[in-house]
Each structure stands twice: as C-alpha cells, then as structure tokens.
Amino acid sequence: LSHRSGDMRYSGSRKSICFKPFSLDYVKAIKNKAPGKITVNDVLLGAMVGAMRRYGGDAVDDKTIMRMLIPVGAPIDFGANPPPEGDRLGNNWSFASADLSKAIRAEDSVARVEITDAVMNRLKESLDSTTSNFITNKLMPLLPPSKAQHSTKDLYARHTAIFSNVPGPQLPCCVGGKEIEAVYPIFLTLVEQVIVMSYNGKFYFNTTLDPNVVTDYEKFEGYYRDELLDMGKRLGITDVQL
C-alpha cells in the first residue's frame, strides 16, 4: 500500500453505464498486430487506461499515479467427492494490484497497451495473487471485523478502479425459449467497477461509478471507443470494424 491514499468518502450514489457493444474480432485484430505477445485482456485494460488519460486531460503528467485492482481466479479444491464437472460452481478469487502509472503517462495508445502487457506479465509471474488469496481466505477471517473493514478501505482507497474481463459463450444462448441479446454484468462497489464480458462475438462493457465524483461520466464511453479506434489506426487495421 505504498501509493498515497485517495478520498474514500461515500455519497451513497452509484450510476451504472452500459456501453454500446463492440467487436470481439476488432479487439483480436489489435492483439494480433500489436508488438509482443499481447492478450485480449491487455487490449481491453489498455483501452481503459487510455480512456482515463483522455478523461484526465492536462491533469495527467509524469507524476500521475494510477493503480487498478484485478480479480484473479484460482482453482478450487472440491475435496474427495467433487460434483460432476458440468455442475461445479465456484468463485475462488482474490485481488492483484496492477501499477499502471507508466501506462497512463505514455503518449500513445499502442505504447499504453505495451506497458499494460508488461505490468500484467509481471503479475502473472509473481506470487501476488496467491499471497492475496491466502490473506483473504485464511488470515482475514481471524481479524476483528473492524480491522478487516479498515484494511479493505485502505486497499480500495489506493486504487482508481477494479477491472474485470469475463469470457462468455460465443454462440447465442436462450432463456425461456428466447435468445439472449446482450449480457451486462453489473456490480456496485466503493470505487469505480468495470466488467467487460464477451458474448456471441461482441464485448459488453459496464462501469459503475459515483456520479457525484465523476460528474461528466457520459464522456467516458466516447473516450474508450476513441482509444480502441486509435489503436486500430496506428496498427493499420482496416478489414474489421469496431
């Protein structure tokens, strides 16, 4: 928790914003043409960093600090008698902290993705998420509730947002005999929450935020799309549309 703490006053208000769906193939085209072994998640997260840079405008400089919390899943031990594979439901995850300060300071969209990729690779090679999982599931339950609450507040106060990318089914699904047209996961928390879910060839992006803090939130979707379009332009992507 070395970075400075932000203002964690809670207004009690939250706004959920669902972006217009955008193309999975377009994001994959960026992934394939970008330098290095970029992942789809790197592109989505890098675009988030770029959107925040655009939102920040002249306030972003070489001293700007930004960290995001990244939920990281872990295998679940179902014991000696695990349920059938198709019936296994579990949610074993913990937060990893991604320092994206260098990424938001970068001058162009492709550089931001490259730096984001380097940050995520470091996380994947580290024990950060494993250690976080152990602390969350083994140590936190032993603490008095007030200590656990204070620790959680400190964690949130030192991060700009929570970012999660959820791979979904790429074929149409039906409920009650009708095809599902769109899927937007929505989750309210103390800081800005972003969940991007892929479904049937499209990405569905939702963010929840405090409208008393982010008063011009309606601009953010445009910034995110502009960042993706700029990546495509710089990488010469012309055969697929956003």
CSV table of C-alpha atoms in Angstrom, one decimal:
chain,number,residue,atom,x,y,z
A,1,LEU,CA,0.0,0.0,0.0
A,2,SER,CA,2.9,2.4,-0.8
A,3,HIS,CA,0.9,4.7,-3.0
A,4,ARG,CA,-1.0,7.6,-1.4
A,5,SER,CA,-4.5,7.1,-0.2
A,6,GLY,CA,-7.4,8.7,-2.1
A,7,ASP,CA,-10.6,10.3,-0.7
A,8,MET,CA,-12.9,7.5,0.3
A,9,ARG,CA,-16.0,9.5,1.2
A,10,TYR,CA,-19.1,7.5,0.1
A,11,SER,CA,-22.0,9.5,-1.2
A,12,GLY,CA,-24.4,6.5,-1.3
A,13,SER,CA,-25.0,7.1,-5.0
A,14,ARG,CA,-23.9,4.9,-7.9
A,15,LYS,CA,-24.5,5.1,-11.7
A,16,SER,CA,-24.4,2.1,-13.9
A,17,ILE,CA,-23.3,2.8,-17.5
A,18,CYS,CA,-23.7,0.2,-20.3
A,19,PHE,CA,-21.5,0.9,-23.3
A,20,LYS,CA,-22.6,0.1,-26.9
A,21,PRO,CA,-21.4,-3.4,-27.7
A,22,PHE,CA,-18.2,-3.6,-29.7
A,23,SER,CA,-16.5,-6.2,-31.9
A,24,LEU,CA,-14.5,-9.1,-30.4
A,25,ASP,CA,-12.8,-9.6,-33.8
A,26,TYR,CA,-11.7,-6.0,-33.8
A,27,VAL,CA,-10.0,-6.4,-30.4
A,28,LYS,CA,-8.4,-9.7,-31.5
A,29,ALA,CA,-7.1,-7.9,-34.6
A,30,ILE,CA,-5.4,-5.3,-32.3
A,31,LYS,CA,-4.0,-8.2,-30.2
A,32,ASN,CA,-2.6,-9.9,-33.3
A,33,LYS,CA,-1.0,-6.8,-34.8
A,34,ALA,CA,0.4,-5.2,-31.6
A,35,PRO,CA,4.1,-5.7,-30.8
A,36,GLY,CA,4.9,-8.6,-28.5
A,37,LYS,CA,2.5,-11.3,-27.1
A,38,ILE,CA,-0.4,-9.0,-26.3
A,39,THR,CA,-3.6,-10.6,-24.9
A,40,VAL,CA,-7.2,-9.6,-25.4
A,41,ASN,CA,-7.3,-8.6,-21.7
A,42,ASP,CA,-4.2,-6.3,-22.3
A,43,VAL,CA,-6.1,-4.6,-25.1
A,44,LEU,CA,-9.3,-4.1,-23.0
A,45,LEU,CA,-7.3,-2.9,-20.0
A,46,GLY,CA,-5.0,-0.7,-22.0
A,47,ALA,CA,-8.0,1.0,-23.6
A,48,MET,CA,-9.4,1.6,-20.1
A,49,VAL,CA,-6.1,3.2,-19.1
A,50,GLY,CA,-6.2,5.4,-22.3
A,51,ALA,CA,-9.8,6.4,-21.7
A,52,MET,CA,-8.8,7.6,-18.2
A,53,ARG,CA,-5.9,9.5,-19.7
A,54,ARG,CA,-8.2,11.2,-22.1
A,55,TYR,CA,-10.6,11.9,-19.3
A,56,GLY,CA,-7.8,13.4,-17.2
A,57,GLY,CA,-6.6,15.7,-20.0
A,58,ASP,CA,-3.9,18.1,-18.9
A,59,ALA,CA,-4.1,16.9,-15.3
A,60,VAL,CA,-2.2,13.7,-16.4
A,61,ASP,CA,1.6,14.3,-16.2
A,62,ASP,CA,4.8,12.5,-15.4
A,63,LYS,CA,3.9,12.3,-11.7
A,64,THR,CA,0.4,10.8,-12.2
A,65,ILE,CA,-0.2,7.7,-10.2
A,66,MET,CA,-2.8,5.0,-11.1
A,67,ARG,CA,-3.3,1.5,-9.9
A,68,MET,CA,-6.2,-0.9,-10.6
A,69,LEU,CA,-7.4,-3.9,-8.8
A,70,ILE,CA,-7.5,-7.0,-11.0
A,71,PRO,CA,-9.6,-10.0,-9.8
A,72,VAL,CA,-7.6,-13.2,-10.3
A,73,GLY,CA,-9.2,-16.6,-10.2
A,74,ALA,CA,-7.7,-19.7,-8.6
A,75,PRO,CA,-8.5,-23.4,-8.7
A,76,ILE,CA,-11.0,-24.8,-6.2
A,77,ASP,CA,-10.4,-27.9,-4.1
A,78,PHE,CA,-13.8,-29.7,-4.1
A,79,GLY,CA,-12.5,-32.4,-1.8
A,80,ALA,CA,-12.7,-36.2,-2.1
A,81,ASN,CA,-16.1,-36.2,-3.7
A,82,PRO,CA,-16.2,-33.5,-6.3
A,83,PRO,CA,-19.5,-32.8,-8.1
A,84,PRO,CA,-19.8,-33.7,-11.8
A,85,GLU,CA,-17.7,-31.2,-13.9
A,86,GLY,CA,-20.8,-29.6,-15.5
A,87,ASP,CA,-22.3,-28.9,-12.1
A,88,ARG,CA,-19.3,-27.3,-10.5
A,89,LEU,CA,-19.9,-23.7,-9.4
A,90,GLY,CA,-17.2,-21.9,-7.5
A,91,ASN,CA,-15.8,-18.4,-7.1
A,92,ASN,CA,-12.3,-18.6,-5.6
A,93,TRP,CA,-10.5,-15.4,-6.4
A,94,SER,CA,-8.6,-12.5,-4.9
A,95,PHE,CA,-7.3,-9.1,-5.9
A,96,ALA,CA,-4.0,-8.3,-7.5
A,97,SER,CA,-2.7,-4.8,-7.7
A,98,ALA,CA,-1.6,-3.5,-11.1
A,99,ASP,CA,0.5,-0.4,-11.1
A,100,LEU,CA,-0.4,1.3,-14.4
A,101,SER,CA,1.2,4.7,-13.7
A,102,LYS,CA,3.7,4.4,-16.5
A,103,ALA,CA,0.9,3.2,-18.9
A,104,ILE,CA,-1.3,6.3,-18.3
A,105,ARG,CA,1.7,8.6,-18.7
A,106,ALA,CA,2.5,7.0,-22.1
A,107,GLU,CA,2.0,9.3,-25.1
A,108,ASP,CA,0.0,7.0,-27.5
A,109,SER,CA,-2.5,4.1,-27.3
A,110,VAL,CA,-0.1,1.4,-28.6
A,111,ALA,CA,2.5,2.3,-26.0
A,112,ARG,CA,-0.1,2.2,-23.3
A,113,VAL,CA,-1.1,-1.4,-24.4
A,114,GLU,CA,2.6,-2.5,-24.4
A,115,ILE,CA,3.2,-1.1,-20.9
A,116,THR,CA,-0.1,-2.7,-19.7
A,117,ASP,CA,1.1,-6.0,-21.1
A,118,ALA,CA,4.4,-5.8,-19.2
A,119,VAL,CA,2.6,-5.0,-16.0
A,120,MET,CA,0.2,-7.9,-16.4
A,121,ASN,CA,3.1,-10.3,-17.3
A,122,ARG,CA,4.8,-9.3,-14.0
A,123,LEU,CA,1.7,-10.1,-12.1
A,124,LYS,CA,1.3,-13.5,-13.8
A,125,GLU,CA,4.9,-14.4,-12.9
A,126,SER,CA,4.7,-13.2,-9.3
A,127,LEU,CA,3.1,-14.7,-6.2
A,128,ASP,CA,1.0,-11.5,-5.6
A,129,SER,CA,-2.4,-13.1,-6.4
A,130,THR,CA,-1.5,-16.3,-4.5
A,131,THR,CA,-0.5,-14.3,-1.4
A,132,SER,CA,-3.6,-12.2,-1.7
A,133,ASN,CA,-5.8,-15.2,-1.9
A,134,PHE,CA,-4.2,-16.7,1.3
A,135,ILE,CA,-4.6,-13.4,3.2
A,136,THR,CA,-8.2,-13.0,2.1
A,137,ASN,CA,-9.3,-16.6,2.8
A,138,LYS,CA,-7.1,-17.6,5.7
A,139,LEU,CA,-6.0,-14.5,7.7
A,140,MET,CA,-8.8,-12.0,7.3
A,141,PRO,CA,-11.4,-14.3,8.9
A,142,LEU,CA,-9.2,-14.3,12.0
A,143,LEU,CA,-9.2,-10.5,12.4
A,144,PRO,CA,-11.9,-8.5,14.3
A,145,PRO,CA,-14.4,-7.1,11.8
A,146,SER,CA,-13.2,-3.5,12.4
A,147,LYS,CA,-9.7,-4.4,11.4
A,148,ALA,CA,-10.9,-6.3,8.3
A,149,GLN,CA,-13.1,-3.3,7.3
A,150,HIS,CA,-10.2,-0.8,7.8
A,151,SER,CA,-7.9,-3.0,5.7
A,152,THR,CA,-10.4,-3.2,2.9
A,153,LYS,CA,-11.0,0.5,2.9
A,154,ASP,CA,-7.2,1.1,2.7
A,155,LEU,CA,-7.0,-1.2,-0.2
A,156,TYR,CA,-9.8,0.5,-2.1
A,157,ALA,CA,-8.5,4.0,-1.3
A,158,ARG,CA,-5.3,3.3,-3.0
A,159,HIS,CA,-6.7,2.1,-6.3
A,160,THR,CA,-8.5,4.0,-9.1
A,161,ALA,CA,-10.8,1.2,-10.2
A,162,ILE,CA,-11.5,-2.5,-10.3
A,163,PHE,CA,-11.2,-4.1,-13.8
A,164,SER,CA,-12.5,-7.5,-14.7
A,165,ASN,CA,-12.7,-9.2,-18.1
A,166,VAL,CA,-15.1,-12.2,-18.2
A,167,PRO,CA,-15.0,-14.6,-21.2
A,168,GLY,CA,-18.5,-15.7,-22.1
A,169,PRO,CA,-20.1,-18.1,-24.6
A,170,GLN,CA,-19.5,-17.2,-28.2
A,171,LEU,CA,-22.8,-18.8,-29.5
A,172,PRO,CA,-26.3,-17.4,-28.9
A,173,CYS,CA,-27.9,-18.6,-25.6
A,174,CYS,CA,-31.6,-18.9,-24.9
A,175,VAL,CA,-33.6,-18.5,-21.7
A,176,GLY,CA,-37.3,-19.5,-21.8
A,177,GLY,CA,-37.1,-20.2,-25.5
A,178,LYS,CA,-35.9,-16.7,-26.3
A,179,GLU,CA,-32.4,-15.7,-27.5
A,180,ILE,CA,-30.4,-13.5,-25.1
A,181,GLU,CA,-29.5,-10.4,-27.0
A,182,ALA,CA,-27.0,-8.8,-24.6
A,183,VAL,CA,-25.3,-9.6,-21.3
A,184,TYR,CA,-24.1,-6.7,-19.0
A,185,PRO,CA,-22.6,-7.8,-15.6
A,186,ILE,CA,-23.2,-5.0,-13.1
A,187,PHE,CA,-21.6,-4.8,-9.7
A,188,LEU,CA,-21.6,-1.9,-7.2
A,189,THR,CA,-18.6,-1.2,-5.0
A,190,LEU,CA,-16.7,1.6,-3.2
A,191,VAL,CA,-14.6,2.6,-6.2
A,192,GLU,CA,-15.3,2.5,-9.9
A,193,GLN,CA,-16.0,-1.0,-11.1
A,194,VAL,CA,-15.5,-2.1,-14.7
A,195,ILE,CA,-16.7,-5.5,-16.0
A,196,VAL,CA,-16.3,-6.4,-19.7
A,197,MET,CA,-18.0,-9.6,-20.8
A,198,SER,CA,-17.7,-11.2,-24.2
A,199,TYR,CA,-20.8,-12.9,-25.7
A,200,ASN,CA,-21.7,-14.0,-29.2
A,201,GLY,CA,-18.9,-12.1,-30.9
A,202,LYS,CA,-19.3,-8.8,-29.0
A,203,PHE,CA,-18.0,-7.2,-25.9
A,204,TYR,CA,-20.4,-5.8,-23.3
A,205,PHE,CA,-18.8,-3.1,-21.2
A,206,ASN,CA,-20.4,-1.9,-17.9
A,207,THR,CA,-19.0,0.5,-15.4
A,208,THR,CA,-20.5,1.6,-12.1
A,209,LEU,CA,-19.3,4.9,-10.6
A,210,ASP,CA,-20.2,7.7,-8.2
A,211,PRO,CA,-21.9,10.4,-10.3
A,212,ASN,CA,-21.1,12.9,-7.6
A,213,VAL,CA,-17.4,12.4,-8.3
A,214,VAL,CA,-17.4,11.6,-12.0
A,215,THR,CA,-19.9,14.3,-12.9
A,216,ASP,CA,-19.3,14.1,-16.7
A,217,TYR,CA,-19.5,10.3,-16.9
A,218,GLU,CA,-21.3,10.4,-20.2
A,219,LYS,CA,-18.0,11.3,-21.9
A,220,PHE,CA,-16.3,8.1,-20.8
A,221,GLU,CA,-17.7,5.7,-23.4
A,222,GLY,CA,-16.5,8.0,-26.2
A,223,TYR,CA,-13.0,8.1,-24.7
A,224,TYR,CA,-12.9,4.3,-24.5
A,225,ARG,CA,-14.0,3.9,-28.1
A,226,ASP,CA,-11.7,6.6,-29.3
A,227,GLU,CA,-8.8,4.8,-27.7
A,228,LEU,CA,-9.7,1.5,-29.4
A,229,LEU,CA,-10.1,3.3,-32.7
A,230,ASP,CA,-6.7,5.0,-32.3
A,231,MET,CA,-5.1,1.6,-31.6
A,232,GLY,CA,-6.6,0.2,-34.8
A,233,LYS,CA,-5.5,3.2,-36.9
A,234,ARG,CA,-1.9,3.1,-35.6
A,235,LEU,CA,-1.7,-0.7,-36.3
A,236,GLY,CA,-3.3,-0.4,-39.7
A,237,ILE,CA,-6.5,-2.4,-39.0
A,238,THR,CA,-8.9,-1.8,-41.9
A,239,ASP,CA,-10.6,-5.1,-42.5
A,240,VAL,CA,-12.8,-5.2,-39.4
A,241,GLN,CA,-14.9,-2.5,-37.7
A,242,LEU,CA,-15.3,-1.7,-34.1
